[in-house]
Amino acid sequence: MRGRFAPSPSGRMHLGNVYSALLSYLSAKKGGGEWILRIEDLDRQRCKKEYSAQLLEDLLWLGLKWDNFSEASGGLSGEFYQSNRDSFYINAFDLLCEKGLVYDCFCSRADLFSASAPHASDGSPVYSGKCRNLSESEKSLLYNKRLPAKRIIVEEKSCSFSDGHYGNQVCQLSRDLGDFVIRRSDGNFSYQLAVVVDDALMGVDQVVRGRDLISSTFNQLYLYEKLDFHQLPQFFHLPLLLSADGRRLSKRDKDTDMGFLRENFSGEQLIGKILFLCGCIEKEESLSLEEALSVFDWEKIKKDDVFCSTL
């Protein structure tokens, strides 16, 4: 088994990020597997090197040492940064183009949200397919106004998977997903494409992450199929940690970021707090990683989202 934690270094980690990191680590190690770290820094504008360095240091402070740790590079070698992996994404993108599955989309964000198409469960619009059948002359005119994003054609069929925590999940691809972007108009590859390529090539066969990404799993399974990756990971989704007023935790919430947490808790206190919040222990207490492994159990983890009103 090989699990992974794949954070985006767009700010300092918060409690929700650490929660996902810890539970993905425990799940992999409980099964006798490896746990690797990958930095998802595709967005060059928002992701900063200083955030990446801080992220590595915060994980090590908590005791979460990844199996692809590299002494020579100070913790993580370059091939585990997405910003260094464009050649792999280009190969995958070219394969999809060769299969006739990719087309130019000139729609703006405003165009997408003004369309009459239904909306996905995460609030994003399901693309109407407006640009799928543009003629060459129509595309030529639109090129003079803006550069296109690249979308993949999604078939009209059902997709399902069995989530390790929430059970069977079903989606009608064209109705619920629509054609989705695999390369942005600025040339950067999408999260959906990059995460599939990386997980497949890195041998990741267990993915543990927040339940807000359940719908993304269908995009990714579709790409696994079209890229001829036959080894699919097992997906486990976690209940979200919410603030007292019901908001998802954010890197803007300084009272839950790692700076605050490290000032107010030891690593063992924080591990115990997370295992208590998710339901693995009945009362809050300090736990070592070894103790956390002994009590970690998917059967105990809550399915409803968790309010962490006080820290």
PDB file of N, CA and C in Angstrom, residues 100-103 132 151-155 178-180 222 226:
ATOM      1  N   GLY A 100      -8.544  12.429 -29.672  1.00  0.00           N
ATOM      2  CA  GLY A 100      -9.636  13.290 -30.110  1.00  0.00           C
ATOM      3  C   GLY A 100     -10.574  13.711 -29.003  1.00  0.00           C
ATOM      4  N   LEU A 101     -10.050  13.771 -27.774  1.00  0.00           N
ATOM      5  CA  LEU A 101     -10.901  14.051 -26.616  1.00  0.00           C
ATOM      6  C   LEU A 101     -10.811  15.487 -26.111  1.00  0.00           C
ATOM      7  N   VAL A 102      -9.953  16.307 -26.724  1.00  0.00           N
ATOM      8  CA  VAL A 102      -9.676  17.649 -26.188  1.00  0.00           C
ATOM      9  C   VAL A 102     -10.128  18.711 -27.192  1.00  0.00           C
ATOM     10  N   TYR A 103     -10.728  19.782 -26.671  1.00  0.00           N
ATOM     11  CA  TYR A 103     -11.115  20.892 -27.553  1.00  0.00           C
ATOM     12  C   TYR A 103     -10.899  22.234 -26.848  1.00  0.00           C
ATOM     13  N   ARG A 132     -17.788  23.002 -27.834  1.00  0.00           N
ATOM     14  CA  ARG A 132     -17.345  21.675 -28.290  1.00  0.00           C
ATOM     15  C   ARG A 132     -17.355  21.549 -29.814  1.00  0.00           C
ATOM     16  N   ARG A 151     -10.602  21.644 -22.762  1.00  0.00           N
ATOM     17  CA  ARG A 151     -11.547  20.772 -22.069  1.00  0.00           C
ATOM     18  C   ARG A 151     -11.500  19.363 -22.649  1.00  0.00           C
ATOM     19  N   ILE A 152     -11.831  18.395 -21.794  1.00  0.00           N
ATOM     20  CA  ILE A 152     -11.943  17.016 -22.240  1.00  0.00           C
ATOM     21  C   ILE A 152     -13.408  16.669 -22.454  1.00  0.00           C
ATOM     22  N   ILE A 153     -13.687  15.966 -23.525  1.00  0.00           N
ATOM     23  CA  ILE A 153     -15.051  15.514 -23.818  1.00  0.00           C
ATOM     24  C   ILE A 153     -15.431  14.408 -22.837  1.00  0.00           C
ATOM     25  N   VAL A 154     -16.532  14.587 -22.162  1.00  0.00           N
ATOM     26  CA  VAL A 154     -17.014  13.608 -21.185  1.00  0.00           C
ATOM     27  C   VAL A 154     -18.176  12.828 -21.792  1.00  0.00           C
ATOM     28  N   GLU A 155     -18.111  11.531 -21.680  1.00  0.00           N
ATOM     29  CA  GLU A 155     -19.120  10.671 -22.295  1.00  0.00           C
ATOM     30  C   GLU A 155     -20.412  10.630 -21.478  1.00  0.00           C
ATOM     31  N   GLY A 178     -20.053  17.233 -16.766  1.00  0.00           N
ATOM     32  CA  GLY A 178     -19.849  17.995 -17.983  1.00  0.00           C
ATOM     33  C   GLY A 178     -18.383  17.939 -18.410  1.00  0.00           C
ATOM     34  N   ASP A 179     -18.101  18.466 -19.585  1.00  0.00           N
ATOM     35  CA  ASP A 179     -16.722  18.544 -20.070  1.00  0.00           C
ATOM     36  C   ASP A 179     -15.939  19.460 -19.124  1.00  0.00           C
ATOM     37  N   PHE A 180     -14.792  18.987 -18.636  1.00  0.00           N
ATOM     38  CA  PHE A 180     -14.067  19.793 -17.656  1.00  0.00           C
ATOM     39  C   PHE A 180     -12.690  20.189 -18.164  1.00  0.00           C
ATOM     40  N   TYR A 222     -12.408   9.103 -14.562  1.00  0.00           N
ATOM     41  CA  TYR A 222     -12.572   9.223 -16.013  1.00  0.00           C
ATOM     42  C   TYR A 222     -11.210   9.393 -16.687  1.00  0.00           C
ATOM     43  N   LYS A 226      -9.162   7.156 -19.550  1.00  0.00           N
ATOM     44  CA  LYS A 226      -8.756   7.692 -20.843  1.00  0.00           C
ATOM     45  C   LYS A 226      -7.237   7.745 -21.008  1.00  0.00           C
TER      46      LYS A 226
END
